[in-house]
Coordinates of C-alpha atoms and ligand atoms in Angstrom, one line a residue:
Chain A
X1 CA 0.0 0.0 0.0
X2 CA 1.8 3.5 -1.4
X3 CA 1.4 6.0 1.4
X4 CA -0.6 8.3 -1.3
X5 CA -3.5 6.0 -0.9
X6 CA -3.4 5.9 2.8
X7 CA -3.2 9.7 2.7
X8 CA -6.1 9.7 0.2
X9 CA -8.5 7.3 2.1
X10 CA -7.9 9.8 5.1
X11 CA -9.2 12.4 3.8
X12 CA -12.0 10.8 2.3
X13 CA -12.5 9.6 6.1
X14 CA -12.1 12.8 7.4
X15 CA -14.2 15.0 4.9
X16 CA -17.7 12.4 5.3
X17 CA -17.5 12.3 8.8
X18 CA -17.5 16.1 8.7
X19 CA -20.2 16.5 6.3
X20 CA -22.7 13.7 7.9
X21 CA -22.1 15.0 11.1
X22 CA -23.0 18.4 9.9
X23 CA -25.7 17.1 7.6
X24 CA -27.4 15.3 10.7
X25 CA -26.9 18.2 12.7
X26 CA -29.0 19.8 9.6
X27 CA -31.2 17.4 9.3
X28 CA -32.8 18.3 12.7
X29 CA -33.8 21.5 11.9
X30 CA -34.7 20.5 8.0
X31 CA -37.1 18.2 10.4
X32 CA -37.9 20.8 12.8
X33 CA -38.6 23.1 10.0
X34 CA -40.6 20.9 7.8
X35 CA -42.8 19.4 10.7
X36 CA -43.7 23.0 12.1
X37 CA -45.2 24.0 8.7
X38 CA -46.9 20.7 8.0
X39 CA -48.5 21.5 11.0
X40 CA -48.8 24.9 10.4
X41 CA -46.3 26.3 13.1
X42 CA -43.2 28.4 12.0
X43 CA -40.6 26.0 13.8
X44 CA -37.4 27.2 15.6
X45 CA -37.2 31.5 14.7
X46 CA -35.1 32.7 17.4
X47 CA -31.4 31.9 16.8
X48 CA -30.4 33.8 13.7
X49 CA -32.3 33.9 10.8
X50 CA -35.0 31.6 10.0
X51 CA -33.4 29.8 13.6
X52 CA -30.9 28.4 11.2
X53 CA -28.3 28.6 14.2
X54 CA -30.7 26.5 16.4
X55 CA -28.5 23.6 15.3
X56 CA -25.1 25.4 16.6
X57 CA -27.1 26.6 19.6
X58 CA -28.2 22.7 20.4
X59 CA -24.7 21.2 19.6
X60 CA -23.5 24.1 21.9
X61 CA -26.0 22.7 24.3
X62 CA -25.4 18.8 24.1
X63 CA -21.8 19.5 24.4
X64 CA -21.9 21.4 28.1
X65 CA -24.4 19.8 29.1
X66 CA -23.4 17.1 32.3
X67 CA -22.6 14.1 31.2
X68 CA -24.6 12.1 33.8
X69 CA -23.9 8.3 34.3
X70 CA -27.5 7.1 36.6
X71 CA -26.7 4.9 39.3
X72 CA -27.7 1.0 39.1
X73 CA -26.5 1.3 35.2
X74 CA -23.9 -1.2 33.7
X75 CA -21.3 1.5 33.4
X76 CA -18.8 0.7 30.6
X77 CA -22.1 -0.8 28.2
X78 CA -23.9 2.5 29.4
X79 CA -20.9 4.1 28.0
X80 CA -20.1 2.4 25.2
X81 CA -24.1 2.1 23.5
X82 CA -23.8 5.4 21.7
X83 CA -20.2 5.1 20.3
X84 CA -21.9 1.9 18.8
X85 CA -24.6 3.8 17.1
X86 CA -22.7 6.8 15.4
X87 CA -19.6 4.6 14.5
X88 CA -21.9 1.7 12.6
X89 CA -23.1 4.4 10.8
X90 CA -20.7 6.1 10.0
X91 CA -18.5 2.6 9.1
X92 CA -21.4 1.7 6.9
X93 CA -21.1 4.7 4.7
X94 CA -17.4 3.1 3.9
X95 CA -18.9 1.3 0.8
X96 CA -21.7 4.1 -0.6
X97 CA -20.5 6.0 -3.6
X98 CA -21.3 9.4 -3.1
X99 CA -20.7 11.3 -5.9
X100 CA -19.3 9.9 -9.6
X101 CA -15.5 9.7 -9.7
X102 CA -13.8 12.9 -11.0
X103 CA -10.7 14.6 -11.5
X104 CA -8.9 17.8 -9.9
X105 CA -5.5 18.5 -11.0
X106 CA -5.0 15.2 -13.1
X107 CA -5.7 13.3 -10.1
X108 CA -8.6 11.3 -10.3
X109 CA -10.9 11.0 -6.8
X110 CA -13.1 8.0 -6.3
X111 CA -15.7 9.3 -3.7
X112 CA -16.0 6.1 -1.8
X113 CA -13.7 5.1 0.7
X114 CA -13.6 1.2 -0.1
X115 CA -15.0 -0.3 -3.4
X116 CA -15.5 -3.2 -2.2
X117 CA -17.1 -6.1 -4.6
X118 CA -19.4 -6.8 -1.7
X119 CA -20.7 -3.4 -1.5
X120 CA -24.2 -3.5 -0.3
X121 CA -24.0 -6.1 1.8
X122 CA -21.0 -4.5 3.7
X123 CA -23.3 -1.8 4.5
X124 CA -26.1 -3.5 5.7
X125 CA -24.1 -6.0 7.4
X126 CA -22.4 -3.0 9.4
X127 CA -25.9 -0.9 9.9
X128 CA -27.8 -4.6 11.2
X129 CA -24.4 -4.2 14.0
X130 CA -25.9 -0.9 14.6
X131 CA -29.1 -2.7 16.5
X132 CA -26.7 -3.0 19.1
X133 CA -26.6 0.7 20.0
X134 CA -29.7 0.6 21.0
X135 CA -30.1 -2.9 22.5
X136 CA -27.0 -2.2 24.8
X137 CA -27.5 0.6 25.8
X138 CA -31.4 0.0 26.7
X139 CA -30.5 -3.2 28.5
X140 CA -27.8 -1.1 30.4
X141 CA -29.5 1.4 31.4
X142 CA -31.7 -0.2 34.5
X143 CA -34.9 1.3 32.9
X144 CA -38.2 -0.2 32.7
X145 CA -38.7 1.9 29.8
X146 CA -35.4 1.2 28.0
X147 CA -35.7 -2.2 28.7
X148 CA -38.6 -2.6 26.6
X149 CA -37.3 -0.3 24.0
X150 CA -34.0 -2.7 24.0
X151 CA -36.5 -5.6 23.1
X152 CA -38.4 -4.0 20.4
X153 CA -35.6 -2.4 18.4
X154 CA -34.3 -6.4 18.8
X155 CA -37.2 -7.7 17.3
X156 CA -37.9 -5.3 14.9
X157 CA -34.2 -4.9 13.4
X158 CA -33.7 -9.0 13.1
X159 CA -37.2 -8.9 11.7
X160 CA -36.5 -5.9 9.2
X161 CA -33.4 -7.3 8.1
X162 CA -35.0 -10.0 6.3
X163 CA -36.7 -7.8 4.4
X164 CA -34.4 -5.3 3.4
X165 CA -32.2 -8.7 2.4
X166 CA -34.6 -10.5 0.3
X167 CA -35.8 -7.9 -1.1
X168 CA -32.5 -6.8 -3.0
X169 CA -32.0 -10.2 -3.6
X170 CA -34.2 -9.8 -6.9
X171 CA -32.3 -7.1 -8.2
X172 CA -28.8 -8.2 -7.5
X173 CA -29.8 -11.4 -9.3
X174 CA -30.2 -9.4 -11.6
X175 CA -26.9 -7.1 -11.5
X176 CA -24.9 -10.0 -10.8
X177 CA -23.0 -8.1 -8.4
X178 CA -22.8 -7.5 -5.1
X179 CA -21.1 -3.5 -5.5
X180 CA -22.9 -0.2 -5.2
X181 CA -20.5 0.8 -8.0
X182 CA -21.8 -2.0 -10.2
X183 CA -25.4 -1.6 -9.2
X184 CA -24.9 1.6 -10.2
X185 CA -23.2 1.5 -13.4
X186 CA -26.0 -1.0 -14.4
X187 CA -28.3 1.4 -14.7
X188 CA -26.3 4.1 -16.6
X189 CA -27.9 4.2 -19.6
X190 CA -30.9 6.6 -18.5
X191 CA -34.4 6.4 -16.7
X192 CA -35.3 3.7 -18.9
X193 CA -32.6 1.4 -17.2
X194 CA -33.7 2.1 -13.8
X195 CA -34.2 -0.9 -11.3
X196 CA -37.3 0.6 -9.9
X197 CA -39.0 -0.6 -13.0
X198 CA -38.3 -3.8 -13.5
X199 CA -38.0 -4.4 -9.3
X200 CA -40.9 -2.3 -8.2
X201 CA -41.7 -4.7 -5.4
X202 CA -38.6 -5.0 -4.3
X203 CA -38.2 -1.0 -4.6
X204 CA -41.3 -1.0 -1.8
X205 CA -40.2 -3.1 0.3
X206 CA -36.4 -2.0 0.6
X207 CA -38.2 1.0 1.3
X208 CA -40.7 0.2 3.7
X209 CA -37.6 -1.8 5.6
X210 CA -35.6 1.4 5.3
X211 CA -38.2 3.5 8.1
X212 CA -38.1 0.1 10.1
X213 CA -34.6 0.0 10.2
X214 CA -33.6 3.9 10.8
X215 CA -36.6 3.9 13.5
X216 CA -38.6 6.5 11.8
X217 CA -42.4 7.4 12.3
X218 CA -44.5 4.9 11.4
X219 CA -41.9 1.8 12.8
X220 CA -40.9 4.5 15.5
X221 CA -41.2 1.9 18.3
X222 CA -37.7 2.2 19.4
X223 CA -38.6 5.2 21.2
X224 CA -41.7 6.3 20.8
X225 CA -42.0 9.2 23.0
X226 CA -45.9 8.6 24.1
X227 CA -44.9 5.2 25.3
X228 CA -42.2 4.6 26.2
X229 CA -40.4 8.0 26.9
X230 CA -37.5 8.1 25.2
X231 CA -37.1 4.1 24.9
X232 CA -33.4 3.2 25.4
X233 CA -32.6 7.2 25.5
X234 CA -34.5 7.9 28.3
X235 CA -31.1 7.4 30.7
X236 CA -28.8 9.1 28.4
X237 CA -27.6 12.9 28.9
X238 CA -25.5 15.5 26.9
X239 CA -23.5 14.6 23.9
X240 CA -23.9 10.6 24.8
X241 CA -27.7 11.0 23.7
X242 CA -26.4 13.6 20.9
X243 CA -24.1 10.6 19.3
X244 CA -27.3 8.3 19.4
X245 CA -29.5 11.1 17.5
X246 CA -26.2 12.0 15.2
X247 CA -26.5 7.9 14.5
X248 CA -30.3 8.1 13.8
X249 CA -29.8 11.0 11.3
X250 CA -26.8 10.0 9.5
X251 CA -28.5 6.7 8.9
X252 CA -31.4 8.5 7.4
X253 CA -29.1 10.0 4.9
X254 CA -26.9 6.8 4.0
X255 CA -29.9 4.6 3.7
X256 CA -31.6 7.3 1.5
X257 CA -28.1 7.3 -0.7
X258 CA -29.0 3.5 -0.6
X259 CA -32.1 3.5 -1.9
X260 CA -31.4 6.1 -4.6
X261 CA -28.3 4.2 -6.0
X262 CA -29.7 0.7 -6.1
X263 CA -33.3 1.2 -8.0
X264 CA -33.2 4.8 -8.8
X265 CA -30.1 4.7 -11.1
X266 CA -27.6 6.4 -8.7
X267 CA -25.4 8.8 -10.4
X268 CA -26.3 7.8 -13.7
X269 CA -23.3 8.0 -16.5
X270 CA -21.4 9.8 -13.9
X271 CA -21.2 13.4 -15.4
X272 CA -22.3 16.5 -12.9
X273 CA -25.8 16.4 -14.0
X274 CA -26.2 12.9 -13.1
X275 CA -24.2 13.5 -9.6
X276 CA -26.6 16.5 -8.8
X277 CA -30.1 14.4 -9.7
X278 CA -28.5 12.3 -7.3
X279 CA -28.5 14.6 -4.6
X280 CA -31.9 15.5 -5.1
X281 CA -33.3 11.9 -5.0
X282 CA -31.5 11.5 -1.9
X283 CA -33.0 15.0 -0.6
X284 CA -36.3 13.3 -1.7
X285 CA -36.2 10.1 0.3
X286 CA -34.6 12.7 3.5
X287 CA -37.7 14.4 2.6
X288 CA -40.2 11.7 2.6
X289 CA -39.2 10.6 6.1
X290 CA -40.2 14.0 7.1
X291 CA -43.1 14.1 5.7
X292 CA -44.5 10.6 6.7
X293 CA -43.6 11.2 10.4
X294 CA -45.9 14.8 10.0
X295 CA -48.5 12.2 7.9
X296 CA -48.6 8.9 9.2
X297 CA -49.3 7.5 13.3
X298 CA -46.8 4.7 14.6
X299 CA -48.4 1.1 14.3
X300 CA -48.5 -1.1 17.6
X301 CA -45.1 -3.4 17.8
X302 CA -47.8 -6.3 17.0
X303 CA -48.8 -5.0 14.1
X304 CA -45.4 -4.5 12.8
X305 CA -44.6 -8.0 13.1
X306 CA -47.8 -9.2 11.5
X307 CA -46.7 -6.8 8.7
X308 CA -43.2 -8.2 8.6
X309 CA -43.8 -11.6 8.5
X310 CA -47.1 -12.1 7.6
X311 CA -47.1 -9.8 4.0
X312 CA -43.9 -8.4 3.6
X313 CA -41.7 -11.6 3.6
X314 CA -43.9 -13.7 1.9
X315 CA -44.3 -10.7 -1.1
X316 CA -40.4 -10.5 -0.8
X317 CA -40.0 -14.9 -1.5
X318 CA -42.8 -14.3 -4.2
X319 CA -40.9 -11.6 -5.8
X320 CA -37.2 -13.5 -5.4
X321 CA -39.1 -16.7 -7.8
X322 CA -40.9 -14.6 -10.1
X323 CA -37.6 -12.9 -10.6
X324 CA -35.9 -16.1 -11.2
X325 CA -38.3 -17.6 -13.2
X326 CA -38.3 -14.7 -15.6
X327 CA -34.7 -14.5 -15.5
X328 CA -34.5 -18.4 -16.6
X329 CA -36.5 -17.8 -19.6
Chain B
X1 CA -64.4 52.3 23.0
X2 CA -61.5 49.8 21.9
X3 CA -62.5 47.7 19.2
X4 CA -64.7 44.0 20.4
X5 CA -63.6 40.7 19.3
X6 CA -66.8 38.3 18.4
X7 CA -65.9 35.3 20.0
X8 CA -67.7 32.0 19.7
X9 CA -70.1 30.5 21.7
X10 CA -69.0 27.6 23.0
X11 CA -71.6 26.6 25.7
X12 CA -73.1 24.2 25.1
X13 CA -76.9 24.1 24.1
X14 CA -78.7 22.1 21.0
X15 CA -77.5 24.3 18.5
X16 CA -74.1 23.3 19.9
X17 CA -71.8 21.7 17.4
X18 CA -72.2 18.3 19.6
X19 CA -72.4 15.2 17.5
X20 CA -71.9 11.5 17.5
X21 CA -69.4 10.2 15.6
X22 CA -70.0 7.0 13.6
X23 CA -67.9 4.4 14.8
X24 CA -67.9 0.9 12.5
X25 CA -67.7 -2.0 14.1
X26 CA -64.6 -4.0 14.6
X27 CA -63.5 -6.5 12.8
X28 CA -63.5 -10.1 14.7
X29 CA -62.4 -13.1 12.3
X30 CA -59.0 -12.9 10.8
X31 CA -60.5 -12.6 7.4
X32 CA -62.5 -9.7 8.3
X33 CA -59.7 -7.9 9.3
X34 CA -57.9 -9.1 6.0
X35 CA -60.2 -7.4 4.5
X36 CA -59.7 -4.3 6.4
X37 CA -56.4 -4.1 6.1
X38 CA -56.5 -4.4 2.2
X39 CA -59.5 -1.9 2.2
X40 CA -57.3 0.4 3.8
X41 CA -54.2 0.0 2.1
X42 CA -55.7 -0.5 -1.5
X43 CA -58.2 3.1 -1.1
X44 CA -55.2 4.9 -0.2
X45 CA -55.5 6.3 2.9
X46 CA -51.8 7.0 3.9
X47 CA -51.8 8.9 0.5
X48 CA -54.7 11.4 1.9
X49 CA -52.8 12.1 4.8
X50 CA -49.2 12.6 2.9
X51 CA -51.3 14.9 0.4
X52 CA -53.0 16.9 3.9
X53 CA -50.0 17.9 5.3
X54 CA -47.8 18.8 2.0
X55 CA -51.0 21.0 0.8
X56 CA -50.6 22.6 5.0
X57 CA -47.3 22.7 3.8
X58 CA -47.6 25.0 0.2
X59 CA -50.7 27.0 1.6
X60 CA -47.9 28.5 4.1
X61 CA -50.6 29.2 6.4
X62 CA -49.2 29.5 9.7
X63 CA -51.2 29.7 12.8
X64 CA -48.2 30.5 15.1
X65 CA -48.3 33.6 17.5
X66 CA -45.0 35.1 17.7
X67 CA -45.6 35.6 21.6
X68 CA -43.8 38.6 22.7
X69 CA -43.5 40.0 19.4
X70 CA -47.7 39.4 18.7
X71 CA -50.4 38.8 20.8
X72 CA -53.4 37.7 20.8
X73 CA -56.9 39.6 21.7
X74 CA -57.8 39.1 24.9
X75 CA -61.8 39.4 25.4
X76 CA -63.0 42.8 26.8
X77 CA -64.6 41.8 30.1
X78 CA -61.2 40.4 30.4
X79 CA -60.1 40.4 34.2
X80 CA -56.4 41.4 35.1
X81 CA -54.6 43.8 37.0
X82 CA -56.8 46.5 38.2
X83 CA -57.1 50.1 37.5
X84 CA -58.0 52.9 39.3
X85 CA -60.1 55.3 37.0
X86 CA -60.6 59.3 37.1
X87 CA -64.2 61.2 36.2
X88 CA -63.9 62.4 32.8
X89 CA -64.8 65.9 33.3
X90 CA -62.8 67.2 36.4
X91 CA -60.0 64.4 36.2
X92 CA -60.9 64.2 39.6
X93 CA -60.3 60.7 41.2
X94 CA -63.6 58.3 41.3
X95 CA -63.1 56.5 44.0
X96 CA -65.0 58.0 47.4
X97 CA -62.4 55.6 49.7
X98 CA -65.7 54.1 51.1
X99 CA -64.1 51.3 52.0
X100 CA -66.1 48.4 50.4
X101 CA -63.3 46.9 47.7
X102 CA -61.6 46.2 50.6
X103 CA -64.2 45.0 53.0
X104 CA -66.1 42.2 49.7
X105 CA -62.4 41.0 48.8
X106 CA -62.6 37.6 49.2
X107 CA -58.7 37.3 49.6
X108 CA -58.0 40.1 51.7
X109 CA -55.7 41.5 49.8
X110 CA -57.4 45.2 49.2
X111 CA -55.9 47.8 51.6
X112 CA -56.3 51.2 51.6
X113 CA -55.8 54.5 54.0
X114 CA -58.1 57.6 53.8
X115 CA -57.8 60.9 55.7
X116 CA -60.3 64.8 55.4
X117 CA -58.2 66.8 53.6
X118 CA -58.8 70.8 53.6
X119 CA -62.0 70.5 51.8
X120 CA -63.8 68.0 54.4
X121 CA -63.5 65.4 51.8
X122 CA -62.0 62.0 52.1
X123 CA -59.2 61.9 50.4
X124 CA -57.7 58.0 49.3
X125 CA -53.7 58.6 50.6
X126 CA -52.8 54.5 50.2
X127 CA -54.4 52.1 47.9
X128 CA -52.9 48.6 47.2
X129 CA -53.3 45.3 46.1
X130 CA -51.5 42.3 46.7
X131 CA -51.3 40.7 43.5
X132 CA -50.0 37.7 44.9
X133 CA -53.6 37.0 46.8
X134 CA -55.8 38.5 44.1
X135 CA -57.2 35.6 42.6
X136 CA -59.3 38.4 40.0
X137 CA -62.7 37.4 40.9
X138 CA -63.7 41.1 40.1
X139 CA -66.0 41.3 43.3
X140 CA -64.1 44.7 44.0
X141 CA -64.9 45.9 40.4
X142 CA -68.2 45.0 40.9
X143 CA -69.1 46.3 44.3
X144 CA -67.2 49.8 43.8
X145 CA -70.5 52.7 43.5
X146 CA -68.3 54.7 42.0
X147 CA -66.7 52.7 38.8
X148 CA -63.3 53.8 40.1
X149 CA -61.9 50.0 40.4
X150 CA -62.3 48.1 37.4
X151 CA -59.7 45.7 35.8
X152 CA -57.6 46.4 32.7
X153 CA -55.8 44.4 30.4
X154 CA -52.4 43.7 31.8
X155 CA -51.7 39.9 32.6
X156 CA -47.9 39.7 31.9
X157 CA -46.7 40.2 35.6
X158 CA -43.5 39.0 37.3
X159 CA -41.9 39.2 40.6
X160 CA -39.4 37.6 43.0
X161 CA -41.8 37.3 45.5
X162 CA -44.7 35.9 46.1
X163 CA -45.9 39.1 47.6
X164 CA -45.9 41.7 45.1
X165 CA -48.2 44.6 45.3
X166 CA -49.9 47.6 42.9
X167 CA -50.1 51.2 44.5
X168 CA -52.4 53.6 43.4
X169 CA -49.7 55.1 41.4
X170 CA -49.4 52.3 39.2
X171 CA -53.4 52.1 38.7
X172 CA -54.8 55.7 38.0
X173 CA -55.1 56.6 35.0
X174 CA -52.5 59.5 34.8
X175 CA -53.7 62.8 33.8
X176 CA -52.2 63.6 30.6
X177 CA -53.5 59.9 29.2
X178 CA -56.9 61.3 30.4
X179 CA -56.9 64.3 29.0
X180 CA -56.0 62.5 25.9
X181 CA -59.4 60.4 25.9
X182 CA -57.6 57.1 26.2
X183 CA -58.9 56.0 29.7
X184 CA -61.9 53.3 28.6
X185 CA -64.6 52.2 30.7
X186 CA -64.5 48.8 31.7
X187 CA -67.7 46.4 29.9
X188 CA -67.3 43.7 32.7
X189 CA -68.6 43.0 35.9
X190 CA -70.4 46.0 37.1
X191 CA -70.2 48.6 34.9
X192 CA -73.4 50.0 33.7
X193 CA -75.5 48.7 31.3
X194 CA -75.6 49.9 27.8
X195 CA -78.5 52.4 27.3
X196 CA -78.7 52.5 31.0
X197 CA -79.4 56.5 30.6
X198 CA -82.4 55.7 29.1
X199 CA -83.9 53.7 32.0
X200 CA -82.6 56.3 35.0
X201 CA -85.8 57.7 36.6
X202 CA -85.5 61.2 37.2
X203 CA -85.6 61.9 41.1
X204 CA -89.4 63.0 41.9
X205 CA -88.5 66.7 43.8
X206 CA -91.6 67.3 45.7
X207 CA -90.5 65.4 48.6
Ligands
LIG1 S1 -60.4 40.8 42.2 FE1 -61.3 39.8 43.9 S2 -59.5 39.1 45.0 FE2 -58.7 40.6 43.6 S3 -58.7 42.5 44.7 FE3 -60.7 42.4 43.7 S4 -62.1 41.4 45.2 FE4 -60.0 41.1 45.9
LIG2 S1 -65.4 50.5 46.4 FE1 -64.7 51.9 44.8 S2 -65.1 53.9 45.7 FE2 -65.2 52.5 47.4 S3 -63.1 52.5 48.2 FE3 -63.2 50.9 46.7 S4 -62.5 51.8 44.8 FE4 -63.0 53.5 46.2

């Protein structure tokens, strides 16, 4: 390994964890924002203008703020349950392309830290790890409340990931390949070529998988504020809770990046256009989990497991032999 | 007269907006609530509420009161800290000092300290009220002869006590604001009817 590589895959190291941070950081008041005027409120106004400085003002906050370690807790798991969250995250966004390769100075930049030819299930391998964020730290924190919210995000992760697995099973069939870069390059040739269309199943159920596994409204079980406080949260303080929400967020944005590369053509042909319309599908499926938490009321943890495994999976098996069967012939 | 906000009725009575709400019954065999399920799912009910919020969301109409920058209209019988008021023509103070704000208060919290000045009248030296025991049940307002206690409009208070008290100073109207016409009668609890002119018996003399 030449040291310019090391050097290289630094910086690429460096420059996400910068921008996710300060994209999850963002996305809170994107959220805020969006929320208040779905609901007809005008959101944070205060801290300069528009409150766009409400995110400096909360980061300000979370990072004074008493870092307070609860009696009766399992200390060093206590500790260690958030540092589990934001790093899985952040380790998953190792194999997502972000951007098209280009050059600056006759040095060409691949935007991904590790092309790996086992791409996408690198990241989902590493974001199913992040369930134990969550797990750990509820069970750690001697909470009846994050107990409870330790066995749900259990359940509903294992339960989740089955989904989200089988159903890109159909297309990778069909790609043949395993990397985001392939997936991606697979669908170059236009809208024509995009996955969504010959996958759409699939595409809906990735997608409905997606909400269970960030935790977002309508799967929002993990910590669903009206039941269970703050679920495995509820003992956490300061800039421990902060990494846990950073976690939450960045997910948000890597499995939208996700979603956008493997059925909605990525990047395309990898020019500037086709890097920006990446952007804004990405902005779309931020967007969307918004706009469904404004929308849509959280189903009972039941419920979601009668969705799981009584529709979703089967529809997921069905699609994986139509698939094949189409692809024999 | 400051300007009256119409505000809705709200008691209840048959022309109330009071209604049952039809509930359907629930589902009790599996496939009845199959059925439910794909009923709800296939007419697109999550896309109703996605397309509620976004069309909140482009109207732009937003309900929120920017507190201390806007406020809202607070009704005109409206009880909150008291005012003392002056007679229009002489800018003379109202109130006699007979005593009875302070002997109906329910809370004890009226206290006041009259003298004769030059003129044998009674002249009001002290008038206060403990804010901190007022619970504004306008029996004062009501009970004063004169109309000179009546309560205003000011309900942002704050103190470091639990104590804290209004003087007289605080409550008149002050002269110049009186001269300028902007003292209002107060519509509440007794002030006098509208028209009441009209229904005032003229004293018979011949007594
Ligand atoms: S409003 Fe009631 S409690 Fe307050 S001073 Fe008047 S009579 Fe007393
Ligand atoms: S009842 Fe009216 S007139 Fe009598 S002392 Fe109180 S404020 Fe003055």
């Amino acid at each position: 390994m030449d040291v310019a590589f090391i050097i290289e895959t630094i910086v690429k190291i460096v420059v996400i964890l910068l921008i996710f941070s300060a994209l999850a950081g963002l996305g809170t008041y994107f959220e805020r924002k969006v929320l208040a005027f779905m609901q007809r409120r005008l959101g944070p106004m205060h801290v300069g203008p528009f409150g766009l400085l409400q995110v400096a003002a909360d980061g300000i906050k979370l990072f004074t703020k008493e870092d307070i370690i609860p009696q009766n807790v399992v200390k060093p798991i206590f500790k260690i349950a958030p540092v589990i969250t934001a790093a899985t995250a952040f380790m998953a966004s190792a194999a997502i392309p972000f951007w098209p390769q280009f050059t600056v100075m006759g040095y060409t930049v691949h935007p991904i830290v590790a092309d790996i030819n086992v791409g996408i299930l690198y990241v989902l391998g590493v974001m199913a790890i992040g369930l134990y964020g969550p797990l750990l730290g509820g069970m750690a924190s001697a909470n009846k409340w994050s107990l409870i919210s330790a066995a749900r995000s259990a359940a509903i992760f294992i339960s989740y990931e089955v989904i989200s697995g089988l159903s890109l099973l159909a297309p990778l069939m069909m790609v043949g390949s395993l990397s985001l870069v392939d997936i991606n390059n697979y669908q170059a040739g236009g809208i024509g070529n995009w996955i969504v269309w010959s996958q759409p199943v699939a595409f809906i159920l990735f997608w409905i998988a997606a909400f269970a596994e960030t935790g977002r409204t309508p799967f929002h079980l993990v910590a669903n504020d009206h039941e269970i406080i703050d679920g495995f949260g509820t003992e956490y303080s300061g800039m421990r809770w902060g990494m846990f929400f950073i976690g939450e967020y960045a997910n948000m944005f890597f499995i939208s990046f996700v979603i956008a590369i493997i059925f909605l053509g990525g990047f395309g042909d990898g020019t500037i256009a086709g890097a920006f319309q990446l952007l804004l599908k990405v902005a779309f499926f931020f967007f969307f989990f918004l706009w469904t938490r404004a929308a849509w009321p959280d189903v009972r943890p039941d419920q979601l497991m009668w969705l799981c495994w009584k529709v979703l999976m089967p529809i997921a098996v069905l699609n994986i032999v139509v698939t094949g069967i189409v692809m024999m012939f | 007269m400051h300007h009256e906000e119409v505000f809705t009725d709200r008691n209840v009575s048959e022309h109330s907006a009071y209604f049952y709400v039809d509930i359907e019954t629930y589902p009790v065999s599996g496939w009845d609530k199959f059925k439910q399920v794909l009923k709800r799912a296939v007419r697109g009910e999550l896309f109703v509420g996605l397309w509620v919020v976004l069309r909140e969301m482009i109207k732009f109409d937003i309900h929120t009161v920017q507190y201390p920058k806007e406020k809202l209209p607070i009704g005109p019988r409206y009880r909150a800290v008291h005012k003392l008021l002056r007679l229009w023509e002489s800018g003379y103070e109202r109130c006699i000092g007979c005593g009875l704000c302070e002997k109906i208060c329910i809370s004890d919290c009226i206290r006041m300290d009259t003298r004769i000045d030059e003129n044998s009248r009674k002249e009001v030296t002290e008038y206060s009220i403990n804010l901190g025991r007022c619970i504004f049940c306008g029996y004062c307002a009501e009970v004063c002869p004169e109309l000179a206690i009546v309560h205003g409009g000011r309900y942002e208070n704050a103190s470091e006590q639990r104590t804290h008290f209004v003087i007289k100073d605080d409550m008149l109207t002050p002269l110049d604001l009186l001269k300028a016409g902007e003292q209002a009668e107060y519509p509440g609890f007794g002030a006098i009817i509208p028209g009441s002119d009209a229904s005032v018996k003229k004293t018979p003399l011949a007594y």
